[in-house]
XYZ file of C-alpha atoms in Angstrom:
732
model
C 34.677 11.468 -23.494
C 33.214 10.618 -20.236
C 31.261 13.679 -18.377
C 31.385 15.100 -21.483
C 28.470 13.845 -24.096
C 26.262 15.571 -26.768
C 23.208 14.514 -27.686
C 21.644 15.010 -30.909
C 17.989 14.791 -32.108
C 17.047 11.661 -33.970
C 13.551 11.199 -33.607
C 10.450 13.585 -32.880
C 6.625 13.504 -32.667
C 4.230 16.084 -31.058
C 4.685 13.718 -27.767
C 7.838 12.355 -28.016
C 11.610 12.887 -28.145
C 14.522 10.651 -29.235
C 18.227 11.764 -28.658
C 21.598 9.679 -29.415
C 24.879 9.803 -28.177
C 27.276 7.452 -29.162
C 25.622 4.387 -27.997
C 23.374 6.384 -25.281
C 19.663 6.874 -26.194
C 17.413 8.861 -24.387
C 13.960 9.208 -24.847
C 11.045 11.173 -23.704
C 7.238 10.872 -23.676
C 4.652 12.810 -22.764
C 2.182 10.741 -21.894
C -0.047 12.867 -20.636
C -1.045 16.540 -19.847
C 0.883 16.314 -16.445
C 3.542 13.589 -16.484
C 6.099 12.425 -18.625
C 8.389 9.151 -19.329
C 12.101 9.448 -19.719
C 14.260 6.689 -20.407
C 18.044 6.077 -21.276
C 19.412 3.214 -22.430
C 22.037 1.478 -24.666
C 21.505 0.438 -28.472
C 20.521 -3.203 -28.581
C 20.530 -3.034 -24.939
C 17.187 -5.743 -23.810
C 14.905 -3.756 -21.791
C 13.093 -6.278 -19.200
C 9.334 -5.963 -19.579
C 7.767 -4.336 -16.392
C 4.811 -5.267 -13.766
C 4.680 -2.329 -12.416
C 2.571 -0.578 -15.701
C -0.951 -1.682 -16.140
C -2.964 1.238 -17.242
C -5.423 -0.936 -18.747
C -5.684 -3.644 -15.998
C -4.968 -6.290 -18.553
C -2.866 -8.506 -15.746
C -0.699 -9.970 -18.026
C 0.919 -12.588 -16.686
C 3.797 -11.465 -18.924
C 4.221 -7.690 -18.394
C 4.453 -5.135 -20.834
C 7.314 -3.830 -22.885
C 8.717 -1.134 -20.523
C 8.640 1.725 -23.186
C 5.168 0.838 -24.315
C 2.794 3.714 -24.895
C -0.431 1.536 -24.403
C -3.314 2.764 -22.275
C -1.738 6.605 -21.932
C -3.532 9.590 -23.662
C 0.134 11.422 -25.277
C -0.209 14.952 -25.034
C 0.739 16.837 -27.722
C 3.088 19.316 -26.100
C 4.478 22.787 -27.681
C 8.194 23.049 -28.063
C 9.958 27.145 -28.196
C 13.705 28.056 -27.535
C 14.711 24.391 -26.142
C 11.509 23.935 -24.067
C 8.715 22.107 -23.606
C 5.382 23.637 -22.315
C 3.438 20.870 -21.157
C -0.792 21.366 -20.878
C -0.741 21.225 -17.323
C 2.125 24.755 -17.357
C 5.102 23.292 -16.691
C 8.211 24.154 -18.845
C 10.480 21.376 -19.392
C 14.036 22.694 -20.702
C 16.365 19.983 -22.235
C 20.668 20.761 -22.383
C 21.681 18.054 -24.809
C 24.983 18.939 -23.310
C 25.073 15.418 -21.071
C 21.053 15.624 -21.430
C 19.598 17.573 -18.516
C 16.288 18.469 -17.965
C 15.024 21.131 -15.870
C 11.148 21.621 -15.075
C 9.847 25.295 -14.148
C 6.397 26.305 -12.741
C 5.828 30.161 -13.284
C 8.960 30.894 -14.282
C 10.791 29.362 -10.611
C 12.704 26.127 -11.411
C 10.487 23.251 -9.431
C 13.476 20.955 -10.063
C 16.251 19.932 -12.114
C 18.907 17.066 -13.190
C 22.030 17.928 -11.092
C 24.798 19.563 -13.375
C 27.016 18.829 -15.096
C 26.216 14.867 -15.382
C 22.906 13.370 -13.540
C 23.069 10.120 -15.079
C 25.801 7.329 -15.230
C 26.131 7.858 -19.652
C 29.500 6.055 -19.684
C 30.103 4.356 -16.511
C 31.119 7.652 -14.532
C 29.667 6.518 -10.911
C 29.500 3.295 -11.414
C 26.233 2.284 -11.776
C 22.805 3.166 -13.539
C 21.897 6.623 -11.298
C 19.767 10.083 -11.520
C 21.043 13.129 -9.734
C 18.510 15.815 -9.010
C 18.641 18.963 -6.958
C 17.427 19.040 -3.700
C 16.239 22.092 -1.945
C 17.340 22.312 1.992
C 13.913 22.383 3.482
C 11.656 20.200 1.359
C 9.556 17.304 2.109
C 9.285 13.956 0.900
C 7.069 11.216 1.230
C 6.260 7.482 0.074
C 8.455 5.214 -0.914
C 6.299 1.947 -0.155
C 6.560 0.830 3.677
C 9.094 3.208 5.288
C 9.919 3.345 8.875
C 10.481 6.696 10.860
C 8.594 9.700 10.381
C 6.177 10.824 7.508
C 8.468 13.160 5.606
C 11.689 10.859 4.812
C 13.565 14.144 3.412
C 17.554 13.361 4.870
C 17.377 10.203 5.080
C 18.444 6.870 2.766
C 16.491 3.857 2.046
C 17.578 0.311 0.180
C 14.427 -0.722 -2.315
C 14.214 -4.152 -2.026
C 12.050 -6.381 0.266
C 12.814 -8.977 3.194
C 11.645 -10.684 5.574
C 11.881 -8.606 8.878
C 9.812 -9.988 11.607
C 10.007 -8.184 14.542
C 11.826 -4.739 12.873
C 12.322 -1.759 14.488
C 9.006 0.711 12.884
C 11.056 3.569 13.723
C 14.352 2.886 11.995
C 14.627 -0.696 10.380
C 15.364 -0.617 6.395
C 14.376 -2.336 4.232
C 10.811 -3.857 5.290
C 8.626 -5.946 2.889
C 7.579 -3.517 -0.189
C 9.680 -2.608 -2.973
C 8.189 0.834 -4.543
C 10.846 3.574 -5.408
C 7.809 6.050 -5.541
C 8.266 9.984 -4.110
C 6.255 13.010 -3.732
C 8.462 15.981 -3.372
C 6.975 19.239 -2.442
C 9.424 22.130 -1.802
C 8.803 26.474 -2.011
C 7.845 26.270 -5.897
C 5.258 23.132 -5.588
C 5.107 19.285 -5.779
C 6.119 17.106 -8.007
C 6.522 13.237 -8.087
C 8.999 10.874 -9.433
C 8.596 6.756 -10.253
C 11.429 4.335 -11.021
C 10.199 1.791 -12.998
C 12.516 -1.467 -11.875
C 12.049 -4.408 -9.799
C 15.523 -4.197 -9.305
C 17.722 -3.865 -5.640
C 17.393 0.054 -6.001
C 18.586 3.110 -3.541
C 16.845 6.468 -2.936
C 18.949 9.097 -1.005
C 17.601 12.424 -0.073
C 20.242 14.342 0.736
C 21.757 12.381 3.360
C 25.628 12.432 1.134
C 26.977 15.669 0.498
C 29.096 16.247 -1.675
C 31.463 19.220 -1.815
C 31.528 19.315 -6.221
C 27.560 19.859 -7.018
C 24.718 21.992 -5.446
C 22.824 19.783 -3.189
C 21.561 16.511 -4.538
C 19.095 13.343 -3.906
C 19.769 10.371 -6.173
C 18.355 7.199 -7.203
C 20.749 4.163 -8.021
C 20.026 1.025 -9.226
C 21.651 -2.782 -10.339
C 19.279 -2.383 -13.679
C 20.725 -1.799 -16.891
C 18.633 0.886 -17.675
C 17.236 4.115 -16.602
C 13.081 4.380 -17.047
C 11.051 6.762 -14.786
C 7.998 9.116 -14.779
C 7.571 12.400 -13.841
C 3.921 13.492 -12.212
C 3.059 17.358 -11.810
C 0.127 18.855 -9.907
C -1.410 18.998 -6.214
C 0.308 16.048 -3.688
C -3.101 14.391 -4.173
C -3.312 14.479 -7.826
C 0.283 13.172 -7.898
C -0.699 9.952 -6.129
C -3.666 9.684 -8.418
C -1.966 9.909 -11.436
C 1.064 6.757 -9.936
C -1.808 5.026 -8.663
C -3.713 5.426 -12.076
C -0.019 4.512 -13.623
C 0.009 0.700 -11.658
C -3.360 0.284 -12.445
C -6.843 -0.023 -10.956
C -7.118 -1.881 -7.319
C -9.430 -3.849 -6.888
C -13.124 -3.000 -4.248
C -12.599 -5.733 -1.661
C -15.983 -7.872 -0.683
C -17.662 -5.934 2.272
C -16.862 -8.664 4.929
C -12.849 -7.920 4.859
C -13.872 -4.637 6.323
C -15.294 -6.392 9.099
C -13.126 -7.740 12.232
C -10.974 -10.366 10.935
C -8.904 -12.267 13.780
C -5.575 -14.322 13.335
C -3.027 -15.415 15.734
C 0.037 -18.393 15.104
C -0.824 -19.915 18.590
C -4.032 -21.726 17.410
C -2.680 -23.366 14.740
C 1.073 -24.102 16.661
C -1.100 -25.436 19.533
C -1.305 -29.760 19.192
C -4.790 -29.232 20.143
C -5.900 -26.756 17.477
C -9.312 -27.681 16.965
C -10.211 -27.025 20.644
C -8.507 -23.847 20.094
C -10.909 -22.918 17.203
C -14.204 -24.593 19.012
C -13.054 -22.149 22.120
C -12.666 -18.913 19.730
C -16.315 -19.627 18.122
C -17.704 -19.697 21.320
C -16.006 -16.694 22.705
C -17.487 -14.825 19.520
C -21.026 -16.284 20.189
C -20.536 -15.135 24.092
C -19.375 -11.916 23.839
C -21.655 -10.421 20.698
C -18.310 -9.316 19.082
C -18.804 -8.918 15.119
C -16.523 -11.215 13.615
C -16.397 -12.032 9.474
C -13.087 -13.456 8.852
C -10.067 -15.271 10.081
C -6.343 -15.437 9.063
C -5.591 -19.095 9.081
C -1.755 -19.218 9.833
C 0.804 -21.593 8.476
C 1.058 -23.877 11.596
C -2.613 -25.836 9.690
C 0.369 -27.425 7.474
C 2.675 -28.605 10.021
C 4.372 -31.629 9.583
C 6.093 -31.754 13.126
C 7.386 -28.073 13.643
C 8.399 -27.215 10.354
C 5.225 -25.987 7.695
C 4.929 -27.318 4.283
C 2.319 -25.062 2.034
C -0.716 -27.094 0.346
C -0.377 -30.311 3.182
C -3.134 -30.222 5.478
C -2.271 -31.594 9.245
C -5.206 -33.762 9.684
C -3.851 -34.693 13.457
C -5.035 -31.138 14.321
C -7.678 -30.601 11.570
C -9.014 -34.310 10.948
C -11.668 -32.954 8.630
C -10.628 -29.708 6.659
C -13.728 -28.842 4.732
C -15.779 -29.831 8.099
C -13.866 -27.087 9.357
C -14.388 -24.355 7.229
C -18.218 -25.195 7.185
C -18.429 -24.675 10.803
C -16.610 -21.405 10.428
C -18.672 -20.321 7.275
C -21.987 -21.214 9.046
C -20.689 -19.003 11.789
C -20.351 -16.043 8.613
C -16.642 -16.407 9.162
C -14.456 -16.696 6.185
C -11.237 -18.727 6.368
C -7.745 -16.607 4.314
C -5.375 -19.497 4.641
C -1.593 -18.816 4.688
C 0.346 -19.511 1.631
C 4.224 -19.724 1.000
C 5.944 -20.155 -2.077
C 8.861 -21.891 -0.893
C 8.999 -25.797 -0.641
C 11.169 -27.137 1.967
C 13.635 -29.590 0.925
C 11.835 -32.251 2.858
C 8.732 -31.209 1.209
C 6.598 -34.258 0.003
C 6.003 -32.258 -3.597
C 9.446 -31.666 -3.343
C 11.292 -34.031 -5.456
C 8.530 -34.232 -8.018
C 8.595 -30.177 -8.453
C 12.315 -30.571 -8.856
C 12.032 -33.025 -11.612
C 9.731 -30.849 -13.436
C 12.005 -28.078 -13.340
C 9.610 -25.645 -11.391
C 11.579 -23.895 -9.084
C 14.214 -21.167 -9.372
C 17.118 -23.007 -10.864
C 20.822 -22.905 -10.978
C 23.091 -22.455 -14.031
C 23.340 -26.364 -14.200
C 19.648 -26.347 -14.017
C 19.211 -28.150 -10.523
C 16.837 -25.882 -7.879
C 18.415 -22.693 -5.975
C 18.257 -23.736 -2.463
C 17.940 -21.034 0.011
C 17.078 -20.131 4.135
C 13.602 -20.742 4.478
C 11.956 -20.532 7.883
C 13.476 -24.008 9.866
C 15.723 -25.014 6.888
C 16.928 -25.160 3.441
C 13.848 -24.347 0.413
C 14.076 -23.570 -3.011
C 11.288 -20.985 -4.186
C 8.234 -21.903 -6.977
C 9.355 -20.380 -10.479
C 6.423 -18.328 -11.115
C 7.620 -16.985 -14.973
C 7.382 -20.581 -15.738
C 3.863 -21.089 -16.930
C 3.745 -24.788 -15.833
C 4.989 -23.419 -12.098
C 2.244 -20.897 -12.384
C -0.441 -23.550 -13.216
C 0.521 -25.515 -10.595
C 0.358 -23.221 -8.017
C -3.533 -22.709 -9.317
C -4.489 -26.016 -9.392
C -2.782 -26.502 -5.732
C -4.730 -23.227 -4.645
C -7.992 -24.425 -5.890
C -7.240 -28.347 -5.196
C -6.164 -27.848 -1.706
C -8.407 -24.691 -0.605
C -10.847 -23.531 -2.713
C -12.371 -26.923 -3.190
C -12.964 -27.381 -0.115
C -15.179 -23.998 0.413
C -12.407 -21.216 0.999
C -12.900 -18.249 -1.216
C -9.946 -15.831 -0.249
C -5.745 -16.190 0.431
C -3.406 -15.111 2.508
C 0.024 -14.780 0.442
C 2.737 -14.629 2.809
C 6.509 -15.115 3.242
C 6.506 -13.926 -0.705
C 9.953 -11.258 -0.473
C 11.396 -14.021 -2.583
C 14.492 -13.988 -0.958
C 17.198 -14.544 -3.678
C 20.158 -12.451 -3.943
C 22.698 -14.754 -5.811
C 23.233 -13.372 -9.112
C 23.647 -16.878 -10.512
C 20.214 -18.022 -9.849
C 17.644 -18.113 -12.715
C 14.152 -17.645 -13.839
C 12.347 -19.830 -16.026
C 12.947 -16.418 -18.192
C 16.576 -16.639 -18.690
C 16.512 -13.826 -16.080
C 18.263 -13.388 -12.969
C 16.445 -13.879 -10.364
C 17.611 -11.364 -7.971
C 16.292 -8.786 -10.232
C 12.626 -10.211 -10.243
C 11.868 -10.508 -7.134
C 9.039 -8.027 -6.998
C 8.062 -9.789 -9.768
C 7.687 -13.070 -8.705
C 5.438 -11.756 -5.567
C 3.023 -10.477 -7.926
C 2.662 -13.356 -9.985
C 2.553 -15.594 -7.103
C -0.555 -13.221 -6.345
C -1.718 -13.158 -9.399
C -1.823 -16.741 -10.111
C -3.843 -17.074 -6.331
C -6.002 -14.279 -7.824
C -6.484 -16.330 -10.772
C -7.489 -19.423 -9.202
C -10.195 -17.506 -7.310
C -11.470 -15.775 -10.005
C -11.890 -18.611 -11.717
C -13.360 -21.036 -8.932
C -16.048 -18.194 -7.751
C -16.331 -15.942 -11.225
C -19.263 -14.149 -9.622
C -17.521 -13.168 -6.615
C -15.197 -10.303 -5.878
C -11.879 -12.241 -4.661
C -10.097 -11.568 -1.904
C -6.370 -11.681 -1.099
C -3.670 -10.188 0.939
C 0.244 -9.945 0.495
C 2.584 -8.819 2.787
C 5.105 -7.983 0.211
C 5.356 -6.769 -3.172
C 5.560 -3.941 -5.842
C 3.181 -1.296 -6.492
C 1.735 -3.794 -9.097
C -0.199 -6.057 -6.205
C -2.172 -2.896 -5.495
C -4.599 -4.403 -8.864
C -4.999 -7.687 -7.349
C -4.403 -7.668 -3.080
C -4.734 -5.938 0.413
C -1.739 -5.806 2.237
C -0.349 -5.124 6.254
C 2.582 -4.065 7.883
C 3.948 -7.207 8.434
C 5.564 -8.635 11.616
C 5.651 -5.920 13.991
C 6.370 -5.368 17.545
C 4.463 -5.359 20.644
C 5.334 -1.622 22.155
C 4.364 1.787 22.108
C 6.960 3.305 20.017
C 6.201 0.523 17.354
C 2.103 1.597 17.811
C 3.579 5.114 16.578
C 5.655 4.679 14.145
C 3.243 1.937 12.198
C 1.080 4.659 12.184
C 3.413 6.179 9.777
C 4.544 3.386 7.981
C 0.365 2.608 7.152
C 0.261 6.569 5.859
C 3.634 5.895 4.051
C 2.038 3.107 2.156
C -1.451 5.156 1.317
C 1.013 8.012 -0.081
C 2.696 5.112 -2.266
C -0.283 3.766 -3.581
C -1.098 0.745 -1.351
C -4.507 2.147 0.121
C -5.935 -1.007 1.153
C -3.511 -2.020 4.212
C -3.674 -2.508 7.908
C -1.187 -3.673 11.026
C -1.493 -6.544 13.554
C -3.235 -4.725 16.015
C -1.645 -5.266 19.873
C 2.060 -6.326 17.642
C 2.631 -9.261 16.322
C 5.860 -10.490 18.186
C 6.477 -9.750 21.608
C 4.891 -9.866 25.107
C 0.781 -10.208 25.201
C 0.327 -6.216 24.859
C -0.548 -4.463 27.950
C -4.563 -3.638 28.509
C -3.456 -0.137 27.700
C -1.234 -1.169 24.484
C -4.048 -3.297 22.993
C -6.653 -0.836 23.450
C -4.645 1.604 21.892
C -4.073 -0.567 19.234
C -7.496 -0.723 18.791
C -8.033 2.413 18.856
C -6.041 3.344 15.694
C -7.569 -0.156 13.849
C -11.090 0.763 14.505
C -10.418 3.485 11.366
C -8.184 1.249 9.161
C -9.279 -0.787 5.909
C -7.729 -4.058 7.744
C -9.287 -4.239 11.462
C -7.277 -7.103 12.175
C -5.426 -8.595 15.666
C -2.790 -11.027 15.293
C -0.017 -12.189 17.504
C 2.793 -14.581 17.752
C 3.625 -13.597 21.494
C 6.782 -15.029 23.576
C 4.800 -17.103 26.067
C 2.841 -18.929 23.145
C -0.454 -16.915 24.045
C -2.720 -15.399 21.683
C -3.695 -11.915 22.051
C -7.815 -11.501 21.167
C -10.093 -8.791 22.198
C -11.334 -10.439 25.261
C -7.337 -11.220 26.363
C -8.397 -8.747 29.276
C -12.008 -9.749 30.972
C -11.674 -6.422 32.998
C -11.468 -4.022 30.080
C -13.875 -6.381 27.701
C -16.232 -3.527 28.194
C -14.378 -1.012 26.528
C -13.126 -3.237 23.310
C -16.826 -3.976 22.767
C -17.451 -0.069 22.756
C -14.543 -0.221 19.689
C -15.886 -2.975 17.625
C -19.481 -0.973 17.594
C -17.319 2.089 17.042
C -16.198 0.373 13.651
C -19.715 -1.413 12.998
C -20.827 1.713 12.960
C -18.601 3.552 10.701
C -18.396 0.398 8.006
C -21.494 2.501 5.445
C -19.174 4.855 5.545
C -15.584 3.014 4.966
C -17.189 0.819 2.474
C -18.624 3.583 0.637
C -15.033 5.322 0.555
C -13.853 2.030 -0.494
C -15.581 2.672 -3.945
C -14.247 6.241 -4.789
C -10.766 4.723 -3.423
C -11.171 2.496 -6.287
C -12.589 5.077 -8.807
C -10.909 7.897 -7.729
C -7.423 6.885 -5.806
C -8.341 8.483 -2.827
C -6.746 7.225 0.143
C -8.800 5.507 2.813
C -6.202 6.649 5.565
C -3.794 9.559 4.436
C -2.237 12.414 6.358
C -3.173 15.305 6.422
C -0.852 17.202 4.304
C -1.676 15.456 1.117
C -4.863 17.589 1.207
C -3.705 21.048 3.258
C -0.899 23.044 3.009
C -0.657 24.163 6.697
C 2.873 23.963 7.846
C 1.505 22.001 11.162
C 1.360 19.038 9.121
C 3.980 18.628 6.932
C 5.867 16.219 8.783
C 2.969 14.459 9.815
C 0.993 14.366 12.912
C -0.845 12.076 15.120
C -3.935 12.448 13.356
C -4.998 11.062 10.053
C -7.990 11.571 7.645
C -10.375 8.490 7.502
C -11.030 8.504 3.618
C -11.720 12.163 3.281
C -14.017 13.657 5.243
C -13.468 12.619 8.713
C -10.040 13.502 10.620
C -9.293 10.953 13.723
C -6.948 12.027 16.406
C -5.031 9.554 18.448
C -2.968 8.849 21.460
C 0.568 6.516 21.173
C 2.251 7.441 24.247
C 2.094 5.134 27.037
C 0.387 6.868 30.463
C -0.807 9.713 28.458
C -4.745 10.727 27.631
C -4.613 14.564 26.336
C -3.210 15.522 23.006
C -4.013 18.592 21.368
C -5.139 17.924 17.729
C -4.334 20.819 14.995
C -7.348 21.249 12.610
C -6.391 22.612 9.148
C -7.391 25.995 7.893
C -9.988 26.755 5.309
C -12.382 24.013 7.246
C -15.217 24.048 9.703
C -14.604 20.995 11.713
C -17.388 19.070 13.585
C -16.598 16.870 17.102
C -20.251 15.471 18.967
C -21.971 18.556 19.034
C -19.349 21.067 18.953
C -18.253 23.186 15.370
C -14.487 24.449 15.248
C -13.008 26.674 12.806
C -10.022 25.489 11.188
C -6.522 26.659 11.534
C -6.128 26.116 15.299
C -4.867 23.587 17.896
C -7.844 21.427 20.029
C -7.096 19.993 22.920
C -8.831 16.552 23.298
C -9.084 13.942 25.978
C -8.722 10.257 24.885
C -8.864 7.752 27.492
C -8.018 4.209 26.387
C -10.972 2.628 27.553
C -13.046 4.966 25.511
C -14.133 5.262 21.683
C -12.413 7.806 19.736
C -13.821 10.776 19.479
C -13.416 12.234 16.223
C -13.900 15.246 13.594
C -15.987 15.491 10.227
C -15.256 18.388 7.458
C -17.898 20.915 7.215
C -19.377 20.016 3.576
C -19.963 16.488 4.169
C -22.679 13.880 4.659
C -21.591 10.783 6.697
C -23.485 7.291 6.188
C -23.183 5.141 9.508
C -25.538 2.018 10.435
C -28.295 4.367 12.077
C -28.890 7.158 8.710
C -26.909 9.613 7.528
C -25.923 12.815 9.153
C -25.162 15.964 7.518
C -22.310 17.923 8.101
C -23.053 21.494 7.036
C -20.969 24.554 5.261
C -21.528 27.670 7.054
C -22.937 29.421 3.584
C -22.745 27.934 0.523
C -23.656 25.090 -1.626
C -21.614 21.446 -1.612
C -22.196 17.652 -3.005
C -21.916 14.617 -1.253
C -22.354 10.892 -2.456
C -22.949 7.582 -0.597
C -22.508 4.326 -2.373
C -23.562 0.700 -1.735
C -24.118 -2.778 -3.398
C -24.798 -6.628 -2.058
C -20.638 -6.068 -0.454
C -19.632 -9.562 -2.466
C -20.390 -9.814 -6.568
C -19.037 -8.070 -9.594
C -22.381 -6.210 -10.461
C -22.610 -2.769 -10.005
C -24.379 -0.726 -6.822
C -25.813 2.188 -6.486
C -24.474 5.367 -6.119
C -26.613 8.032 -4.415
C -26.046 11.730 -4.371
C -26.630 14.503 -2.250
C -26.668 18.285 -2.956
C -26.958 20.601 -0.289
C -27.281 24.045 0.075
C -26.515 25.955 3.404
C -27.476 29.215 4.657
C -27.735 30.687 8.317
C -30.769 28.868 9.314
C -31.845 26.298 7.056
C -29.963 23.397 5.519
C -31.535 22.744 1.821
C -31.119 19.018 0.413
C -32.296 17.389 -2.459
C -32.233 13.567 -2.522
C -34.072 10.529 -1.850
C -37.094 11.485 0.409
C -36.718 8.397 1.998
C -33.292 7.780 3.484
C -33.252 8.840 7.033
C -31.116 12.100 7.361
C -30.303 14.119 10.284
C -28.358 17.915 10.956
C -25.631 17.764 13.170
C -26.128 21.663 14.235
C -29.753 23.115 14.766
C -30.702 24.447 11.705
C -33.638 23.285 10.436
C -33.532 20.840 7.076
C -35.283 21.139 4.556
C -35.773 18.264 1.837
C -35.871 20.418 -1.759
């Protein structure tokens, strides 16, 4: 009977339970001391493999079984009176009538499945759903690259990927990422939920209300089952658990944190060679540091269209010589590659004959719109197509001296349910998986070509799985102050969704050439992003460059110097980001409970120890910066106690003043600066290596004890250390 299902216990062990009601099965696995997995599916139903979950970093082409326990450390939970007690202190009550789960922390309900029915067990809600309780004033963080404010409460989102050039960063949805994960903070505590699916899905955080139920939020998916993970702890602990579940991200090479230039204008130009020669001349003349160039797809053009793996030899008579010239200048070329082949691509007919494209039911290539015409997507679930891509990346790019790839336009915009993958699955349900496999094929090619080097890849689209392989960015944003403000939030939201190596197209990608003020404000933000790249496709065909305005070049140079000064701190923090899943950028609310930061601010944490304020409004030069309570904050030669607002003046022409948390040692190009506590001891650490190889580096530790007159430090005495206040520095 619908809305009335009684579940019997079918299996049990110290770390799992399996229940059944007719054909419906419900399984709970306690995968750690502070996390569990819930799965609802039907007897005999095939559950597609997952590519999102990979705690052992196997990087499999085939993914893993959706209900595998490999890589987990299952927790033995205690069971009493219909409830499980997790080692973390959370109690989970199971109501076998309709299989309703309720979660309690310190005797208070943290959240619960919505009664009387939370799941579409017998198609009661017309789709696979999960309804859970909602507090009126709770906070929601995460969900990938979602626009608007940091707090997603009372909003609704489609979890799907799309090519959304020129999107409105305040409201456009969906964007490029598929990450059905969120962290909820309410009056009792925090929890996180990740829905393990690659299908188009929906998350509603209170936009919908219904008179028949208590306030709720819900998830809905086009999948044939429901598999989700629940995490407990602080917001940071939840993010760390989710990130570890998806797999360890790769530490990018150090050169990738330097300025990496780009523009569509150069490769689209008929005189591309002259444009690139002029770029190298300007880099030399201005003295600006540059270690990479994202090579836009115009290098593959035939006429006005773009054909992946085809070099336009009219623009680039000798691709290898072009690459060598840039390499000799210390600049890595990062070429744009796309997974679709236009119908008139020189390789199209051969690839179609070999069956390497996504196909129609009759075996012909599935054709869809792609850029300026019809095209077909390569089917990366087909081993032959996967290997073809690897071979092309190697032959057409890596063998010429390139050592990085820019995996672009890889949203796999296929919605037709008849389109099929080699595996037999519907392509529309595999879109984020196809993206991941594309990036994995590029990754394997790079690792095999350069086994001693850490690969560098960038991808625009994907699920949380791509964190294991590549950096990302916020896509084709607009040249506008409003988009600067909301891209700030989009980036921090990606960080809160496990995509921690990210950036933006500084200045804005599409629109007019940014004004002087807007370009400088974008650069001020970019100094503190993992990816520091200006990229543009301006309406008038111009290229946004650091030297676009001669009169502000001195200010641009200040910002480049500030970036260079902080690179040791950024690179060291990147190591801890990989090791411990500590984001390189984060909203203040990730670390601090202060109500002033819960909805987001115009500041962000730059790794763990630096707080950076920004200005996002045209013509404004002053801002009130909130400094979280419980800390001492240093800015220049001034010290502030947390828990207050501080007025700051930040001119667009200046380097950005920032605050350093007391109890840290900050490395810069000039040495190390100690930012002491008022009293007490702390430890800090710094990592460095050769920047490119897979070999381990050096981890230097600082043990510091602070008194009212001295700062005692135990470390390598050969390092250059400077105290930031007047206390005497003593080596012990």
